[in-house]
C-alpha cells in the first residue's frame, strides 16, 4: 500500500519526455502550490483534520490547518503527533480561535493572504459559498465538500431488513451530524408498510429508547430540528416514529424522529437537517424515484437498495451525486476512493489519486536540440 501511494505521488510530479519528428521535446512537471490552507469541521475532526493536511503535505505543500473552534484540542493533537513523528518545523501550522466574529476575520485573512495559493473547506454550503466567493475574488482555487441531502431508494425487490438497518444507521449515526447522512428515504409503495415497520425495529434496536445516544452540538441545532418537525406536521406530515417533544437528559439531546407523507412544500424536503431526523416518501415507478432523487440542490452521496445489480447500476448512473452506494448506507468514505459532491455539495475531490492531483499544478517545459 505504501509503495503504491508513493508511486502515485511520484507520478504526479513528472511525466516522461515526448519527442516529435522535428526534434522538439517536452516534459510536464507536477509542482506543489506552496502554502495551502485546509479548513476542517468539528463533526469528525480527527479524520477530516488529517484529510485536510496529509495529501497536500504528501505533494510537497506547506499547510495551514484551521481547526473548528468547537473542537480545538483535536486539531492541536493532529499537529502535535505529526511533529513528534518527525514532520519538519513549519510544514504544518495549526490555528484555531474562540467562537464569534473572530472566525470571519481569521478566515478572510487566510484566504486573502498573498502567501496562500489554494484552499480546501469542509462544512456547510452557506459558509462554503461565502469562502468560495472571497477565494474567487482573490483568484484562488478551492476544494469544497459541503452539505448534503442524501437520498436512499428502496426498490420493491430490496432486502427489507438490510435496507432498514442501513437506512437507520445512515440517518442517525453521529446523531445525523454527517454531511452524508440519509435524509430522505424513497420507498416503493408496495413495500412501504413492511419497510416502515422494519425501520422502526432497527431504530429501536440500534438507538434504544432508554438510551440517550443522540446528542447535537448545540441547543440551536436541537431547536432547528424541532422547528423542521413542527413545520412538516403543520403541513400534513405524519410522525411515524419518535417525538421531537420527548424528554431529554440535556438541552442538546434529541431522540430520532421519522416523518412520513413528506411533501415538497415542507421545509424538511429541501433543508439539510444535520440532526436525527429522516423523512419517508413513497414512489411507484423507477422514473419517479429518479426524479425525487435528483430534486435537490445537493449531490454528495446516495444509496440504492435492490437485489438486481444491473438495476442498481442503471439507477446509480442517473442519480446526480458524487457517489452512489448500492445496498450500502449513504455515509461511506474510503481513503482509496475519490470523495466529493456535485451541485451545491461542492467541487473538487478528496482522497485517492484524484485527491492527490488537487495539490499539484502542471508546468510544461519544451526544448529543442
Coordinates of C-alpha atoms in Angstrom, one line a residue:
X1 CA 0.0 0.0 0.0
X2 CA 2.7 2.5 1.0
X3 CA 4.7 1.7 -2.2
X4 CA 1.5 2.2 -4.3
X5 CA 0.9 5.6 -2.7
X6 CA 4.5 6.7 -3.1
X7 CA 4.3 5.6 -6.8
X8 CA 1.2 7.7 -7.3
X9 CA 2.7 10.7 -5.7
X10 CA 5.9 10.3 -7.8
X11 CA 3.8 10.0 -11.0
X12 CA 2.2 13.3 -10.2
X13 CA 5.5 15.2 -10.1
X14 CA 6.6 14.4 -13.7
X15 CA 5.8 12.8 -17.0
X16 CA 8.3 11.2 -19.4
X17 CA 9.6 13.5 -22.2
X18 CA 7.9 13.3 -25.5
X19 CA 9.8 13.9 -28.8
X20 CA 8.3 14.9 -32.1
X21 CA 9.6 14.4 -35.6
X22 CA 11.3 17.8 -35.7
X23 CA 13.4 17.1 -32.6
X24 CA 11.3 19.2 -30.2
X25 CA 11.0 17.6 -26.8
X26 CA 8.6 18.3 -23.9
X27 CA 8.0 17.3 -20.3
X28 CA 5.2 18.0 -18.0
X29 CA 6.1 18.6 -14.4
X30 CA 3.7 18.5 -11.4
X31 CA 4.7 21.1 -8.8
X32 CA 3.2 21.9 -5.4
X33 CA 1.3 25.1 -4.9
X34 CA 3.3 26.3 -2.0
X35 CA 1.3 27.4 1.1
X36 CA -2.2 26.0 1.2
X37 CA -5.0 26.2 3.8
X38 CA -7.2 23.3 5.0
X39 CA -10.3 24.2 6.9
X40 CA -11.9 21.2 8.7
X41 CA -15.1 20.9 10.7
X42 CA -15.9 19.7 14.2
X43 CA -18.2 16.7 13.5
X44 CA -15.4 14.3 12.5
X45 CA -12.3 16.4 13.5
X46 CA -9.7 13.7 13.5
X47 CA -10.5 12.1 10.2
X48 CA -11.3 15.4 8.4
X49 CA -8.5 17.2 10.0
X50 CA -6.0 14.6 8.8
X51 CA -7.6 14.6 5.4
X52 CA -7.2 18.4 5.1
X53 CA -3.4 18.2 5.7
X54 CA -1.9 14.8 4.7
X55 CA -2.4 14.8 1.0
X56 CA -1.2 18.4 0.5
X57 CA 1.8 17.6 2.6
X58 CA 2.5 14.5 0.6
X59 CA 2.6 16.6 -2.6
X60 CA 5.1 19.0 -1.2
X61 CA 3.0 21.8 0.1
X62 CA 3.2 23.7 3.4
X63 CA -0.2 23.5 5.2
X64 CA -2.0 25.9 7.5
X65 CA -4.7 23.8 9.2
X66 CA -7.5 25.8 10.5
X67 CA -9.5 23.8 13.1
X68 CA -13.0 24.3 14.3
X69 CA -13.5 26.4 17.4
X70 CA -15.8 23.6 18.7
X71 CA -13.0 21.0 18.8
X72 CA -9.6 22.8 19.1
X73 CA -7.9 20.1 21.1
X74 CA -8.2 17.5 18.3
X75 CA -6.5 19.8 15.8
X76 CA -3.8 20.6 18.3
X77 CA -3.3 16.8 18.7
X78 CA -3.0 16.2 15.0
X79 CA -0.2 18.8 14.7
X80 CA 1.5 17.6 17.9
X81 CA 1.5 13.9 16.8
X82 CA 2.8 14.6 13.3
X83 CA 5.6 16.8 14.6
X84 CA 6.5 14.2 17.2
X85 CA 6.7 11.7 14.4
X86 CA 9.3 13.8 12.6
X87 CA 7.5 16.3 10.4
X88 CA 9.9 19.2 9.9
X89 CA 9.0 22.5 11.6
X90 CA 7.0 24.9 9.5
X91 CA 5.5 22.2 7.2
X92 CA 2.2 22.0 9.2
X93 CA 0.9 25.0 11.1
X94 CA -2.4 25.0 13.0
X95 CA -4.7 27.8 14.0
X96 CA -8.0 27.9 15.9
X97 CA -9.8 30.6 17.7
X98 CA -12.7 31.3 20.1
X99 CA -16.3 31.3 18.7
X100 CA -17.6 34.6 17.4
X101 CA -16.6 37.3 15.0
X102 CA -13.0 36.3 15.1
X103 CA -13.9 33.3 12.8
X104 CA -14.7 35.6 9.9
X105 CA -11.7 37.8 10.4
X106 CA -9.2 34.9 10.6
X107 CA -10.7 33.1 7.6
X108 CA -10.8 36.2 5.5
X109 CA -7.2 36.9 6.3
X110 CA -6.1 33.4 5.4
X111 CA -7.9 33.5 2.1
X112 CA -6.6 36.9 1.1
X113 CA -3.0 36.4 2.2
X114 CA -0.7 36.6 -0.8
X115 CA 1.2 33.6 0.7
X116 CA -1.7 31.3 0.3
X117 CA -2.2 29.7 -3.1
X118 CA -5.0 27.2 -2.7
X119 CA -7.6 26.1 0.0
X120 CA -9.9 23.3 1.0
X121 CA -13.0 23.6 3.1
X122 CA -15.3 21.0 4.5
X123 CA -18.5 22.3 6.1
X124 CA -21.9 23.8 5.4
X125 CA -23.0 25.0 2.0
X126 CA -23.7 28.5 3.3
X127 CA -20.3 29.0 4.8
X128 CA -18.6 27.3 1.8
X129 CA -20.4 29.7 -0.5
X130 CA -19.0 32.7 1.4
X131 CA -15.5 31.2 1.4
X132 CA -15.7 30.4 -2.3
X133 CA -16.8 33.9 -3.1
X134 CA -13.8 35.5 -1.4
X135 CA -11.5 32.9 -2.9
X136 CA -12.9 33.7 -6.3
X137 CA -12.2 37.4 -5.8
X138 CA -8.7 36.5 -4.9
X139 CA -8.5 34.2 -7.9
X140 CA -7.5 31.2 -5.7
X141 CA -8.7 27.6 -6.4
X142 CA -10.5 25.8 -3.7
X143 CA -11.7 22.3 -3.0
X144 CA -15.1 22.1 -1.3
X145 CA -17.1 19.4 0.4
X146 CA -20.3 21.0 1.5
X147 CA -23.8 20.0 2.7
X148 CA -25.9 17.1 1.6
X149 CA -29.5 15.8 1.4
X150 CA -28.8 12.2 0.8
X151 CA -31.5 10.1 -0.8
X152 CA -31.9 6.3 -0.4
X153 CA -34.0 4.5 -2.9
X154 CA -35.7 1.3 -1.6
X155 CA -36.8 -0.8 -4.6
X156 CA -39.6 -3.4 -4.3
X157 CA -37.1 -6.3 -4.6
X158 CA -34.8 -5.0 -1.9
X159 CA -33.8 -6.9 1.2
X160 CA -36.1 -5.0 3.5
X161 CA -34.3 -5.9 6.8
X162 CA -30.9 -4.9 5.5
X163 CA -32.2 -1.7 3.8
X164 CA -34.0 -0.7 7.0
X165 CA -30.9 -1.3 9.2
X166 CA -28.6 0.6 6.8
X167 CA -31.0 3.5 6.5
X168 CA -31.4 3.7 10.3
X169 CA -27.6 3.8 10.7
X170 CA -27.2 6.2 7.8
X171 CA -29.8 8.6 9.3
X172 CA -28.9 8.5 12.9
X173 CA -25.1 7.8 13.2
X174 CA -23.4 10.7 15.0
X175 CA -26.9 12.0 15.7
X176 CA -27.3 12.7 12.0
X177 CA -24.5 15.2 12.1
X178 CA -22.7 13.9 8.9
X179 CA -22.9 15.6 5.6
X180 CA -23.6 12.1 4.0
X181 CA -26.5 11.3 6.4
X182 CA -29.6 9.6 5.0
X183 CA -32.1 12.5 4.9
X184 CA -34.8 11.3 2.5
X185 CA -35.8 7.6 2.1
X186 CA -37.7 6.9 -1.1
X187 CA -39.7 3.7 -0.6
X188 CA -41.6 1.7 -3.3
X189 CA -45.3 1.9 -2.4
X190 CA -45.8 -1.9 -2.5
X191 CA -43.3 -2.4 0.4
X192 CA -43.8 0.9 2.3
X193 CA -45.6 -0.6 5.3
X194 CA -43.2 -3.5 5.7
X195 CA -40.2 -1.2 5.4
X196 CA -41.6 1.3 7.9
X197 CA -42.0 -1.5 10.5
X198 CA -38.5 -2.8 9.8
X199 CA -37.1 0.7 10.1
X200 CA -38.8 1.2 13.4
X201 CA -37.4 -2.1 14.8
X202 CA -33.9 -1.2 13.5
X203 CA -34.0 2.2 15.1
X204 CA -35.2 0.8 18.4
X205 CA -32.5 -1.8 18.3
X206 CA -29.7 0.5 17.4
X207 CA -30.8 3.6 19.3
X208 CA -32.7 2.2 22.3
X209 CA -35.5 4.4 23.7
X210 CA -34.0 4.4 27.2
X211 CA -30.5 5.3 26.0
X212 CA -29.6 8.9 25.4
X213 CA -27.5 8.2 22.3
X214 CA -28.3 11.2 20.1
X215 CA -26.6 14.4 21.1
X216 CA -26.3 17.5 18.9
X217 CA -23.5 20.0 19.0
X218 CA -25.6 23.0 20.2
X219 CA -29.0 23.9 21.6
X220 CA -29.6 25.8 18.4
X221 CA -29.3 22.6 16.4
X222 CA -32.0 20.9 18.5
X223 CA -34.3 23.9 18.2
X224 CA -33.7 23.9 14.4
X225 CA -34.6 20.2 14.0
X226 CA -37.7 20.6 16.2
X227 CA -38.9 23.5 14.1
X228 CA -38.5 21.4 10.9
X229 CA -40.7 18.7 12.5
X230 CA -43.3 21.3 13.5
X231 CA -43.4 22.8 10.1
X232 CA -43.8 19.4 8.4
X233 CA -46.6 18.2 10.8
X234 CA -48.4 21.5 10.3
X235 CA -48.4 20.9 6.6
X236 CA -49.6 17.3 6.8
X237 CA -46.6 15.1 7.6
X238 CA -47.0 12.2 10.0
X239 CA -44.6 11.3 12.8
X240 CA -44.0 7.6 12.2
X241 CA -41.5 7.1 14.9
X242 CA -40.2 9.1 17.8
X243 CA -41.2 12.5 19.1
X244 CA -39.5 15.9 18.9
X245 CA -41.1 16.7 22.3
X246 CA -39.7 13.6 24.1
X247 CA -38.0 14.4 27.3
X248 CA -34.2 14.6 27.0
X249 CA -31.4 14.5 29.5
X250 CA -29.8 17.7 28.3
X251 CA -30.8 20.6 26.1
X252 CA -28.5 19.3 23.4
X253 CA -30.0 15.8 23.1
X254 CA -32.9 14.8 20.8
X255 CA -34.4 11.4 20.1
X256 CA -34.5 10.2 16.5
X257 CA -37.6 11.2 14.6
X258 CA -39.0 9.6 11.4
X259 CA -41.5 11.6 9.3
X260 CA -43.9 10.1 6.7
X261 CA -46.1 11.7 4.0
X262 CA -43.5 14.4 3.4
X263 CA -44.2 16.7 0.5
X264 CA -42.3 19.3 -1.4
X265 CA -43.9 22.3 0.3
X266 CA -42.4 21.3 3.7
X267 CA -39.1 22.8 4.7
X268 CA -37.7 19.4 5.6
X269 CA -38.0 18.3 2.0
X270 CA -35.2 20.6 0.8
X271 CA -33.4 21.6 4.0
X272 CA -30.5 19.6 5.4
X273 CA -31.5 18.8 9.0
X274 CA -28.0 17.8 10.2
X275 CA -29.7 16.1 13.0
X276 CA -31.5 12.8 14.0
X277 CA -34.4 13.4 11.6
X278 CA -35.3 11.4 8.5
X279 CA -38.2 11.6 6.0
X280 CA -40.1 9.0 4.0
X281 CA -41.6 9.5 0.5
X282 CA -43.4 6.8 -1.5
X283 CA -42.9 6.2 -5.2
X284 CA -44.4 3.8 -7.7
X285 CA -42.2 3.9 -10.9
X286 CA -38.5 3.9 -11.3
X287 CA -38.6 7.3 -13.1
X288 CA -40.5 8.7 -10.2
X289 CA -37.8 7.6 -7.8
X290 CA -35.1 9.1 -10.1
X291 CA -37.0 12.4 -10.2
X292 CA -37.2 12.5 -6.4
X293 CA -33.6 11.6 -6.0
X294 CA -32.4 14.4 -8.3
X295 CA -34.9 17.0 -7.0
X296 CA -32.4 18.7 -4.7
X297 CA -29.8 21.3 -4.9
X298 CA -27.4 18.9 -3.2
X299 CA -25.5 16.0 -4.6
X300 CA -22.9 14.4 -2.3
X301 CA -24.0 10.8 -1.8
X302 CA -27.0 8.5 -2.4
X303 CA -27.9 4.8 -2.0
X304 CA -30.0 2.3 -3.9
X305 CA -31.3 -1.0 -2.4
X306 CA -32.2 -3.7 -4.8
X307 CA -31.5 -7.4 -5.4
X308 CA -30.8 -6.7 -9.1
X309 CA -27.3 -5.3 -9.6
X310 CA -28.0 -4.3 -13.1
X311 CA -30.9 -2.3 -11.9
X312 CA -28.8 -0.7 -9.2
X313 CA -26.2 0.3 -11.7
X314 CA -28.8 1.8 -14.0
X315 CA -30.3 3.8 -11.2
X316 CA -26.8 4.9 -9.9
X317 CA -25.9 6.3 -13.3
X318 CA -29.0 8.5 -13.4
X319 CA -28.6 10.0 -9.9
X320 CA -26.8 13.3 -9.7
X321 CA -24.4 12.7 -6.9
X322 CA -20.7 12.4 -6.2
X323 CA -21.2 8.8 -5.0
X324 CA -23.9 6.2 -5.1
X325 CA -23.8 3.1 -2.9
X326 CA -25.7 0.0 -4.0
X327 CA -27.0 -2.0 -1.0
X328 CA -25.0 0.2 1.4
X329 CA -25.7 3.2 3.6
X330 CA -25.2 6.7 2.3
X331 CA -22.4 7.6 4.8
X332 CA -19.4 5.9 3.1
X333 CA -16.0 7.4 2.7
X334 CA -12.8 5.4 1.9
X335 CA -9.3 6.9 1.6
X336 CA -8.7 4.8 -1.6
X337 CA -11.8 6.2 -3.3
X338 CA -12.3 9.8 -4.6
X339 CA -14.8 11.7 -2.4
X340 CA -16.7 14.9 -3.2
X341 CA -20.0 16.3 -4.4
X342 CA -21.8 17.9 -7.3
X343 CA -24.1 20.9 -7.4
X344 CA -24.3 22.7 -4.1
X345 CA -22.4 19.9 -2.3
X346 CA -19.1 21.3 -3.6
X347 CA -16.5 20.7 -6.2
X348 CA -13.1 19.0 -6.4
X349 CA -12.2 15.7 -4.8
X350 CA -10.5 14.5 -1.6
X351 CA -8.8 11.1 -1.3
X352 CA -7.3 8.7 -3.9
X353 CA -5.3 9.8 -6.9
X354 CA -7.9 12.5 -7.7
X355 CA -7.4 14.0 -4.3
X356 CA -3.6 14.0 -4.7
X357 CA -3.8 15.7 -8.1
X358 CA -5.7 18.6 -6.4
X359 CA -2.5 19.6 -4.7
X360 CA -0.1 19.9 -7.6
X361 CA -0.2 22.1 -10.7
X362 CA 1.3 21.3 -14.1
X363 CA 4.2 23.0 -15.7
X364 CA 5.0 22.3 -19.4
X365 CA 8.7 22.5 -20.4
X366 CA 9.7 22.2 -24.1
X367 CA 13.1 22.3 -25.7
X368 CA 14.9 21.8 -29.0
X369 CA 18.4 20.4 -29.5

